[in-house]
Coordinates of C-alpha atoms in Angstrom, one line a residue:
X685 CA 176.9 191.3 96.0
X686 CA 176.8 190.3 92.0
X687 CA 175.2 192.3 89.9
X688 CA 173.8 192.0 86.3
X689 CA 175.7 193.9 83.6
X690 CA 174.1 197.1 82.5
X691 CA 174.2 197.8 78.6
X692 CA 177.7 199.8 79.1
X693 CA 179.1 197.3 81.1
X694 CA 178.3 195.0 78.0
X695 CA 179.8 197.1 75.5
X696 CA 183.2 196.9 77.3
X697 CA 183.3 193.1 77.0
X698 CA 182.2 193.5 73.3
X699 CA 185.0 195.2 72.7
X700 CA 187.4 192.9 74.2
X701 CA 186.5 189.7 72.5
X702 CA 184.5 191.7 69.8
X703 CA 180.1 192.3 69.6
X704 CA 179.7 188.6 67.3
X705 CA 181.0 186.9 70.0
X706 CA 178.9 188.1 72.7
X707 CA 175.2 187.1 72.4
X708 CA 172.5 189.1 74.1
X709 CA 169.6 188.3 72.4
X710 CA 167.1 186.3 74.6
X711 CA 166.4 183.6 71.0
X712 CA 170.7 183.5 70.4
X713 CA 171.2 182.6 74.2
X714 CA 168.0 180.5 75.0
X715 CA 170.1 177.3 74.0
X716 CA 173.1 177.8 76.6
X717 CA 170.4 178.2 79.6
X718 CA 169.0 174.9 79.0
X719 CA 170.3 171.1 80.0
X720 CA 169.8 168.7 77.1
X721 CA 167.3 167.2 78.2
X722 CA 164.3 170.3 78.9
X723 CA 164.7 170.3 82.5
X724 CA 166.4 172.8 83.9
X725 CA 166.2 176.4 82.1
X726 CA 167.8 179.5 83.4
X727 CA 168.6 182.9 82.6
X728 CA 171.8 184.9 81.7
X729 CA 172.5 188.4 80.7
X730 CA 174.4 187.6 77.9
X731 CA 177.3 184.5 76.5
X732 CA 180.6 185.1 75.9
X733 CA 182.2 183.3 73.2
X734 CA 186.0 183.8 73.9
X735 CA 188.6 182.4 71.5
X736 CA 191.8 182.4 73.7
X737 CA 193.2 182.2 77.3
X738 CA 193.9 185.8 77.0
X739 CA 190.5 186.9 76.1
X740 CA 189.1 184.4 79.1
X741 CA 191.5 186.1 81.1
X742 CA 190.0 189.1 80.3
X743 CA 186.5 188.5 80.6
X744 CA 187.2 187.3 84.2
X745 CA 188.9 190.3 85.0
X746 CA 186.1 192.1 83.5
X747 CA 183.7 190.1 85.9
X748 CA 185.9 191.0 88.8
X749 CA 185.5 194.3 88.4
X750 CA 182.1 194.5 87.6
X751 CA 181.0 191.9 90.1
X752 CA 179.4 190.0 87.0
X753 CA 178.8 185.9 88.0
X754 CA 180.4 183.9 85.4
X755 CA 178.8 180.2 84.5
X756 CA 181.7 178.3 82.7
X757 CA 180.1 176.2 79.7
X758 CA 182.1 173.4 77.3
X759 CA 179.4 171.1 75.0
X760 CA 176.7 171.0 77.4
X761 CA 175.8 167.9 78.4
X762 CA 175.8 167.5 81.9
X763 CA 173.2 166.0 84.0
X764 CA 173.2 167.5 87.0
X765 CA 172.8 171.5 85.7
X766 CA 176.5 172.4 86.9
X767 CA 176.5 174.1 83.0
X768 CA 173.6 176.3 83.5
X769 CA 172.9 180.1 84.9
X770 CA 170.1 180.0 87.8
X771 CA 166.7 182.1 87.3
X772 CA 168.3 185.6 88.4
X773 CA 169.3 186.6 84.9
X774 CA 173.1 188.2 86.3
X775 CA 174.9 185.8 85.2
X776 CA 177.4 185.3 82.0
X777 CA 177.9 182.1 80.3
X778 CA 181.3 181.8 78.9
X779 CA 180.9 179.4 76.4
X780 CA 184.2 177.6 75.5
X781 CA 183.9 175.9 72.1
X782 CA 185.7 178.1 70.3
X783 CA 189.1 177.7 71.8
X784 CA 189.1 174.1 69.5
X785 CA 192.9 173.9 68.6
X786 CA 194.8 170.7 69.9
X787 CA 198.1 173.1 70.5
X788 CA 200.2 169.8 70.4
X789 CA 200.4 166.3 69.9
X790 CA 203.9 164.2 71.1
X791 CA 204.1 160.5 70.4
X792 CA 207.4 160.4 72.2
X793 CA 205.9 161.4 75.2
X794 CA 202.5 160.3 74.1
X795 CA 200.7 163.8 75.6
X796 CA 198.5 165.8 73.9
X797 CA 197.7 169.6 74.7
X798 CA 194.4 170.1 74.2
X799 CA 192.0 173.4 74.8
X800 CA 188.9 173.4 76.5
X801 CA 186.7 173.5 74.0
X802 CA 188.3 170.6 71.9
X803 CA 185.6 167.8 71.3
X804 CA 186.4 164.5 73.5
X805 CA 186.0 162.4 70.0
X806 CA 188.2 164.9 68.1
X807 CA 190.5 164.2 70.2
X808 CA 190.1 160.2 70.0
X809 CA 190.0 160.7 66.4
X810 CA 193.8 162.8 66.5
X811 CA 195.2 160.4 68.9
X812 CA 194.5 157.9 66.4
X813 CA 195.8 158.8 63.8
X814 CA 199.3 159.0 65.7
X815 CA 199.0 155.5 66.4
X816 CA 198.1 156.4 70.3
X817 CA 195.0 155.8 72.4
X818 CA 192.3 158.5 74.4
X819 CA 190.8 156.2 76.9
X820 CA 188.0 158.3 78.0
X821 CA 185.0 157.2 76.1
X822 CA 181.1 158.4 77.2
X823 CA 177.8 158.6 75.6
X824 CA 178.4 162.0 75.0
X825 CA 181.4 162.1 73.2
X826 CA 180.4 163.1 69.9
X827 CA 179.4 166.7 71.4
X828 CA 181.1 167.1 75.1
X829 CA 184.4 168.8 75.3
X830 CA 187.5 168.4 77.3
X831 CA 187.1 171.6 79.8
X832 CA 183.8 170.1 80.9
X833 CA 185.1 166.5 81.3
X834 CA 188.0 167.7 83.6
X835 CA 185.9 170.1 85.1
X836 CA 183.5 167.2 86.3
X837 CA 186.0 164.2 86.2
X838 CA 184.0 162.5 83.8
X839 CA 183.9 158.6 84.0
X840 CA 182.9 156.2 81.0
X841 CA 183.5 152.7 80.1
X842 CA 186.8 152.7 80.3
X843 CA 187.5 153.7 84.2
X844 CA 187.9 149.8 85.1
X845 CA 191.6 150.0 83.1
X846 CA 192.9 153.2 82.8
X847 CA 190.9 155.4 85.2
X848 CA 188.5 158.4 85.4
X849 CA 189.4 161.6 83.1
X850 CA 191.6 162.5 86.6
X851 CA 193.9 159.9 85.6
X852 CA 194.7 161.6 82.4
X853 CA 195.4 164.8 83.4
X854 CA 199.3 165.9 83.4
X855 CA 199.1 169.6 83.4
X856 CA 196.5 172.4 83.4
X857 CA 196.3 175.7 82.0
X858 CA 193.3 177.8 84.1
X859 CA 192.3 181.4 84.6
X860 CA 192.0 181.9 88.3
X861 CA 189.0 184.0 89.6
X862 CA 191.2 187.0 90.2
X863 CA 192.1 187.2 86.2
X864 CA 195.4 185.6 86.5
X865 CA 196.9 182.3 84.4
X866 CA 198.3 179.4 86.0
X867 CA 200.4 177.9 83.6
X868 CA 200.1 174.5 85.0
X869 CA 200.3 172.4 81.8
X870 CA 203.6 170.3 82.7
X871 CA 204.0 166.9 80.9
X872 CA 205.6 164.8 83.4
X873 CA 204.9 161.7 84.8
X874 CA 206.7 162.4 87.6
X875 CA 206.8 165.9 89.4
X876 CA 207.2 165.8 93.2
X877 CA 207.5 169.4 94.0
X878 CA 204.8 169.8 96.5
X879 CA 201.0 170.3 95.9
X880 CA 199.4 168.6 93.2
X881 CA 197.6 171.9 92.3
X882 CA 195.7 170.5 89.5
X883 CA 194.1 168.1 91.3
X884 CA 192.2 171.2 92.9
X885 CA 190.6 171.9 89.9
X886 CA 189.6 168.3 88.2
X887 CA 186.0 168.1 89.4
X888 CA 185.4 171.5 91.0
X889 CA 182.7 172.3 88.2
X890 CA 184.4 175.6 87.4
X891 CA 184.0 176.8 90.8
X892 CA 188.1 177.7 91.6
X893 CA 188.4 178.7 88.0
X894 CA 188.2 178.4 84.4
X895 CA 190.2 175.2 82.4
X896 CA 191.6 176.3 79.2
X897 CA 194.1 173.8 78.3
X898 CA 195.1 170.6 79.3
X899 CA 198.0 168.0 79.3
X900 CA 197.1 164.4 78.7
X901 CA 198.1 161.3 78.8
X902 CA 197.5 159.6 75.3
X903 CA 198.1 155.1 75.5
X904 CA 199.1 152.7 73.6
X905 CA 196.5 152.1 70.8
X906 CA 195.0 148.9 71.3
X907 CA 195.7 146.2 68.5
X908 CA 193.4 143.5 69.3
X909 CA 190.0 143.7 71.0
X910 CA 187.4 141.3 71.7
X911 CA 183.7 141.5 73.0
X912 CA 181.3 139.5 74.9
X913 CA 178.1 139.1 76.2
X914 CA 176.5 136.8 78.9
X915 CA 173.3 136.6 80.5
X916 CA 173.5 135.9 84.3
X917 CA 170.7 135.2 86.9
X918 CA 171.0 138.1 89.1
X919 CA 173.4 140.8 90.1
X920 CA 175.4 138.2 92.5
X921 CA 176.4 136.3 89.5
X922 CA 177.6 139.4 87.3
X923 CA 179.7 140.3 90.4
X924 CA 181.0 136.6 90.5
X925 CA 182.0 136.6 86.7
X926 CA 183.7 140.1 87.0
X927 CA 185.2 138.5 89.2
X928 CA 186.6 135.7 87.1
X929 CA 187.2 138.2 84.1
X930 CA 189.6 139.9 86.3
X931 CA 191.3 136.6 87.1
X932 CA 191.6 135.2 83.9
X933 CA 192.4 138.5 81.8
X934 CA 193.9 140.8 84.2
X935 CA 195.2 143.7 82.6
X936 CA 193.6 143.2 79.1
X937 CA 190.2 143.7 80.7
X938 CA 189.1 147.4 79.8
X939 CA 185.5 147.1 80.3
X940 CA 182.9 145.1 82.4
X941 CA 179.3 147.2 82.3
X942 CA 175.9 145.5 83.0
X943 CA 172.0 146.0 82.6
X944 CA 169.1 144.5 83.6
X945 CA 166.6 142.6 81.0
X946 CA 164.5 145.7 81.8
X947 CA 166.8 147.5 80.3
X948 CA 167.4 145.1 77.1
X949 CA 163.4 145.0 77.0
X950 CA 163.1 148.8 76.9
X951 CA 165.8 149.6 74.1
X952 CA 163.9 146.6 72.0
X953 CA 161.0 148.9 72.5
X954 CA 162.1 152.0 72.1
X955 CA 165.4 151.7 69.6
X956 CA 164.1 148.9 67.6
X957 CA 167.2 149.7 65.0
X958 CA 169.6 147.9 67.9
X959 CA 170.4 144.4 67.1
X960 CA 169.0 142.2 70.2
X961 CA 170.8 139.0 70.8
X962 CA 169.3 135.7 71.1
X963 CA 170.2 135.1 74.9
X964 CA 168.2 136.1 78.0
X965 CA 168.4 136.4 81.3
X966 CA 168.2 138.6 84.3
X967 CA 171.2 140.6 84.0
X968 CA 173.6 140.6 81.4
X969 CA 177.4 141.5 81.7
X970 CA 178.9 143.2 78.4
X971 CA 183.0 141.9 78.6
X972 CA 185.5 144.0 76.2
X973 CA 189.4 143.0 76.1
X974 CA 191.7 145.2 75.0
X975 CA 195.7 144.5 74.1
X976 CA 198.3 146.4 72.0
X977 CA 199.8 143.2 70.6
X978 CA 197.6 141.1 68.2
X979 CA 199.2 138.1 69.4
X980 CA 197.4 138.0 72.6
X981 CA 194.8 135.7 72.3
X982 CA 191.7 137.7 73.2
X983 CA 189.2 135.4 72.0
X984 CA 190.7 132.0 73.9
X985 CA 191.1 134.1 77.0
X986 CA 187.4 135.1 76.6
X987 CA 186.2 131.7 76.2
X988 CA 188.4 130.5 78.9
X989 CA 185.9 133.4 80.9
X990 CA 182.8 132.0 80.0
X991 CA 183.4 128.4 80.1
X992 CA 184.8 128.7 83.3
X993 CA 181.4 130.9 84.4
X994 CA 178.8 127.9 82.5
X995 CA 181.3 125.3 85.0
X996 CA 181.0 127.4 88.0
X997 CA 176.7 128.0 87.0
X998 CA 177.6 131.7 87.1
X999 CA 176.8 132.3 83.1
X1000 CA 173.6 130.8 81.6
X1001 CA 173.8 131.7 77.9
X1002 CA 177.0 134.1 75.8
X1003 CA 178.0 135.3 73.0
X1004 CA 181.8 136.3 71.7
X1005 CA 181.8 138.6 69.1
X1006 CA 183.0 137.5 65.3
X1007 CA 183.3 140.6 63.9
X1008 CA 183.6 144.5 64.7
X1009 CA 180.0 144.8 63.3
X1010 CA 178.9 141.9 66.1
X1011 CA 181.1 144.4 68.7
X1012 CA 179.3 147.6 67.8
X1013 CA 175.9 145.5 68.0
X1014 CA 176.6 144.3 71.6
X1015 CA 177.8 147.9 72.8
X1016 CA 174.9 149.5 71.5
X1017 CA 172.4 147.3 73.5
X1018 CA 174.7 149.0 76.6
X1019 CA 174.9 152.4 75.2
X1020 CA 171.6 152.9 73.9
X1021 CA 169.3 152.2 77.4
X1022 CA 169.7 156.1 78.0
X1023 CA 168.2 157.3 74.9
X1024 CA 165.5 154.2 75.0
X1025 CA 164.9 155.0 78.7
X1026 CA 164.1 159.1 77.0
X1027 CA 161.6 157.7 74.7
X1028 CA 159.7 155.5 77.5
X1029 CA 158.6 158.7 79.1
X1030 CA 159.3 160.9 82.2
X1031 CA 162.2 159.2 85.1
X1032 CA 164.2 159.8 87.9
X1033 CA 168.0 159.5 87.3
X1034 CA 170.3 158.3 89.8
X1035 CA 174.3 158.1 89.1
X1036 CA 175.7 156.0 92.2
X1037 CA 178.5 153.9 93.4
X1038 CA 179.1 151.4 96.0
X1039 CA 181.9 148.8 97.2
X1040 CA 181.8 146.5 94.0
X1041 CA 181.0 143.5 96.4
X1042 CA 178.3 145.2 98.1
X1043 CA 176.2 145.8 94.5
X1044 CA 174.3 142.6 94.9
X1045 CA 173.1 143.5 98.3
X1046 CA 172.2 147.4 97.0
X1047 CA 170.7 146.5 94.3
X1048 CA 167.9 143.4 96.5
X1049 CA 167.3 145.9 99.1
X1050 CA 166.7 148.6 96.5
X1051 CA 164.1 147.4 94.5
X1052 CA 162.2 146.1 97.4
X1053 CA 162.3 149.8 98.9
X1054 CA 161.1 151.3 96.0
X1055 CA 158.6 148.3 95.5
X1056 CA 157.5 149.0 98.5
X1057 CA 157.0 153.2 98.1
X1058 CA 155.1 152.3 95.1
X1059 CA 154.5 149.5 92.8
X1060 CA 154.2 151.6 89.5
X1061 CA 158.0 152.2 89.5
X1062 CA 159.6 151.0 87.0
X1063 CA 163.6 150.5 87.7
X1064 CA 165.9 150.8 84.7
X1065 CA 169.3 149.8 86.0
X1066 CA 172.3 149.7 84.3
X1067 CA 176.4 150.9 84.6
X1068 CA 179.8 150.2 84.9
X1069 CA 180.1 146.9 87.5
X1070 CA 183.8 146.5 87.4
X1071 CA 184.2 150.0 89.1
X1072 CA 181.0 150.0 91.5
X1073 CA 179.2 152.9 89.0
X1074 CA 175.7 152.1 88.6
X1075 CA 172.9 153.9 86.8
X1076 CA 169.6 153.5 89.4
X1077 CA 166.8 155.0 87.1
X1078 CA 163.6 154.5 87.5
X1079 CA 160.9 155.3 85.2
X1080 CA 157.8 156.9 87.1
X1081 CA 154.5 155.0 87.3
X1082 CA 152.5 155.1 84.3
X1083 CA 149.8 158.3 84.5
X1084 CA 151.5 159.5 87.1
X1085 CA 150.0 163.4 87.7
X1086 CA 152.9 165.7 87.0
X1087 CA 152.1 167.8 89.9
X1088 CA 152.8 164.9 91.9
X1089 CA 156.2 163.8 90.0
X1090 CA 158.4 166.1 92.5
X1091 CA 157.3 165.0 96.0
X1092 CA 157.7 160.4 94.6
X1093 CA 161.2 162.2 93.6
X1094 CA 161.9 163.3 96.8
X1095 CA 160.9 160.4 98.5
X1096 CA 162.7 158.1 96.0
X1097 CA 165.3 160.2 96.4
X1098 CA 165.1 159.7 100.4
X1099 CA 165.3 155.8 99.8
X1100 CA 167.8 155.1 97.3
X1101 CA 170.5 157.5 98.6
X1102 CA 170.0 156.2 102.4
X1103 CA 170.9 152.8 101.0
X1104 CA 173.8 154.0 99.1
X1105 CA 175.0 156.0 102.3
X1106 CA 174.4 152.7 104.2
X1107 CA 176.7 150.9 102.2
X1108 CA 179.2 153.6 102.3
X1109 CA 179.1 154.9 98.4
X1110 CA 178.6 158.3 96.8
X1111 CA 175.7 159.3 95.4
X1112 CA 177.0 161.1 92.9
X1113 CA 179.7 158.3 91.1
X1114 CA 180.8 160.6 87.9
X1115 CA 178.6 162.7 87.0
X1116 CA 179.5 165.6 89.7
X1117 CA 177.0 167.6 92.0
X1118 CA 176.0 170.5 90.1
X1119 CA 172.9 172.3 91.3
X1120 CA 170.6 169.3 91.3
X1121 CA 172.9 167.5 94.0
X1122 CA 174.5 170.4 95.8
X1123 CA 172.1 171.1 99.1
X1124 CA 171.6 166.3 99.0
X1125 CA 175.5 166.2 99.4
X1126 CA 175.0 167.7 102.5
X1127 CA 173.1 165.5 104.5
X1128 CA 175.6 162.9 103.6
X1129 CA 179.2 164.5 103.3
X1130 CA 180.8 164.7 106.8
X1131 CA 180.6 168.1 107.8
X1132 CA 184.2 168.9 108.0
X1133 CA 184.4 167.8 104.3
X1134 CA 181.8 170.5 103.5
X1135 CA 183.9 172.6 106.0
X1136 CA 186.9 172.1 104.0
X1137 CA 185.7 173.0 100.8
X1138 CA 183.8 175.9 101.2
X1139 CA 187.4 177.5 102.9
X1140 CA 189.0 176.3 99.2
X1141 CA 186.0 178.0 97.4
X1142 CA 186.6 181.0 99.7
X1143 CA 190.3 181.2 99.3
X1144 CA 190.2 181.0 95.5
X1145 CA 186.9 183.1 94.8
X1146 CA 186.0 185.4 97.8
X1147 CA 183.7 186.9 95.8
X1148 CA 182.0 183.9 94.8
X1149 CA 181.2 185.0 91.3
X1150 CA 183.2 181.7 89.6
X1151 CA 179.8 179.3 89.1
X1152 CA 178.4 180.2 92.2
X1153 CA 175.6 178.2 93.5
X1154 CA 177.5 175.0 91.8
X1155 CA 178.9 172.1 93.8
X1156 CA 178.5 174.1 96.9
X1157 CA 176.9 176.1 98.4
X1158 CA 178.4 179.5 100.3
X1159 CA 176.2 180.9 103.1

């Protein structure tokens, strides 16, 4: 069984990585046992800072020994508590943000090495000024780091061209649960040699093992970019013009997100600093082109989008951007709903996917179930329609008693994710299973799935003291 580190057992891994570096005081580690957003607060014995693969190395070793359950943690923003200790107080945080160093940075091959604790926009910011192109782009990228966006497969705006964080992975470095390092951080594009090992470790949520370093794949920086927004009737007709943008821009389209007016309203509300548009309309579709030559006419093959949509009575009203400013204002309607949806008071967050033709139908037979469970709900739905990603929140009904705000979650729960299963989606589209998702999954995984993965989990960490409690569960 684990056990919690007694005061001696501490002072060894103080002396490995050094006593600054590991935090025992309840004030120092109070803000690793909490998600960003209150809701989830655990407990751990202490954090461990470490500042190289050899020191993780180490402190894994360490926790072999001394049967001591390690929680890995990069920048802390995850939704679904996959970052934080549970309420035993055993557990040690290792805390990643101090291995920061991009090792290496090759235009010819256009790879970066990268460790874990490297900041996703530091290492937007590097690629750029090489000339090259980090695809991955989230709300969060100001403060998450690259260990926890592998170790979660993190989506973003981007996914519709150049894929989730999986497709950027070309190598991995990772301390295994029995203290050893896989030196998996290969550069090539190509590498047939049997088992894609890394693969095993790209959304396992630190439960096979800690990422320390990564291989990526760096792009072609984009030279020319161009931005709309139309406002559509109803979720048929942002499917429709996705639809058309696809057609008529092919592989210049990099983005296709939606939201509801609901969502627009709510951001007017509550970030009144975001510029609002003059069109409205049920649903509006936020289009971004993307090319590396500046000869490709992004703005006619824009136009050529919408006018075809106002011929076809899919678009009612649109915009084209004249100016990065305009750009930034139209993305911040998009990336701001979160935050605005924080201010409007207490929700219930869903991150789902289905068959992108199947949204329409999902979406209809959604609200009506949760208009039917209870009126006061207020949906908030927004996400990334060109890869079937939607955002279901919902705020709860206005005065609603907070002793009461668990059971509507469940049952909310109950109704959204039945739907989702019915049309054959996840219900967890990028934002991994964590603890809050880990005992759902279940009732809607095959079971040999489940089978399957716990017999990875036990082959990797028989002792289950990598995360444990995260993603799966072990009997």
């Amino acid at each position: 069984m684990p056990s919690s580190p007694t005061a001696d057992v501490l002072a060894e891994l103080e002396a490995m990585i050094g006593a600054e570096h590991v935090l025992t005081a309840a004030e120092a580690i109070a803000p690793y046992c909490e998600d960003w957003r209150g809701r989830r607060h655990g407990v751990a014995r202490a954090v461990a800072r470490p500042a190289s693969v050899e020191e993780v190395a180490g402190i894994v070793d360490w926790s072999r020994r001394h049967r001591v359950p390690l929680v890995p943690q990069g920048g802390n923003t995850g939704l679904v508590y996959g970052g934080i200790p549970d309420e035993s107080g055993q557990a040690v945080v290792v805390q990643l943000g101090r291995m920061n160093r991009v090792r290496a940075l090759d235009t010819a091959d256009a790879v970066a090495i990268v460790e874990a604790g490297v900041i996703l926009q530091t290492l937007q910011q590097r690629a750029a000024e090489a000339g090259l192109f980090f695809p991955v782009s989230l709300a969060a990228e100001g403060s998450c780091q690259i260990g926890g966006t592998i170790a979660t497969n993190a989506g973003g705006t981007a996914v519709l061209r150049y894929g989730n964080m999986r497709d950027q992975v070309l190598g991995l470095e990772v301390v295994l649960p029995d203290g050893q390092i896989w030196n998996g951080l290969r550069t090539l594009r190509k590498d047939n040699t049997g088992y894609d090992l890394k693969h095993l470790f790209i959304g396992s949520e630190g439960t096979l093992g800690i990422v320390t370093a990564a291989a990526l794949k760096l792009h072609a920086a984009p030279r020319a970019r161009a931005t709309a927004l139309a406002s559509v009737r109803d979720f048929a007709a942002a499917v429709r013009l996705f639809q058309l943008a696809r057609e008529h821009a092919a592989d210049v389209l990099s983005g296709c997100e939606c939201f509801t007016e609901a969502c627009r309203a709510l951001v007017e509300t509550h970030a009144p600093h975001v510029a609002q548009p003059a069109l409205r309309g049920g649903v509006y579709v936020l289009l971004q082109l993307d090319a590396a030559s500046p000869e490709i006419p992004l703005d006619a093959i824009l136009e050529g989008i919408l006018a075809a949509g106002f011929e076809q009575d899919i678009v009612e009203d649109g915009v084209i951007a004249q100016s990065l400013t305009q750009a930034e204002q139209l993305w911040g309607l998009r990336e701001n709903i979160t935050e605005a949806q924080k201010r409007a008071g207490p929700s219930f967050s869903h991150d789902v996917s289905t068959p992108i033709s199947a949204i329409p139908d999902f979406v209809e037979r959604s609200l009506a179930a949760l208009q039917a469970l209870d009126p006061g709900l207020r949906p908030v739905v927004f996400g990334h329609i060109g890869d079937g990603n939607l955002h279901f929140n919902i705020l709860a009904p206005a005065g609603l008693d907070p002793n009461q705000r668990g059971a509507l979650q469940r049952k909310v729960e109950i109704a959204l994710y039945d739907l989702v299963a019915a049309y054959r989606g996840s219900i967890s589209a990028e934002h991994g299973l964590g603890e809050m998702k880990r005992d759902l999954i279940e009732h809607y995984r095959p079971s040999l799935d489940s089978e399957l993965m716990r017999a990875v989990k036990r082959q990797f960490d028989p002792s289950n003291l990598m995360n444990p409690g995260k993603a799966i569960r072990l009997p």
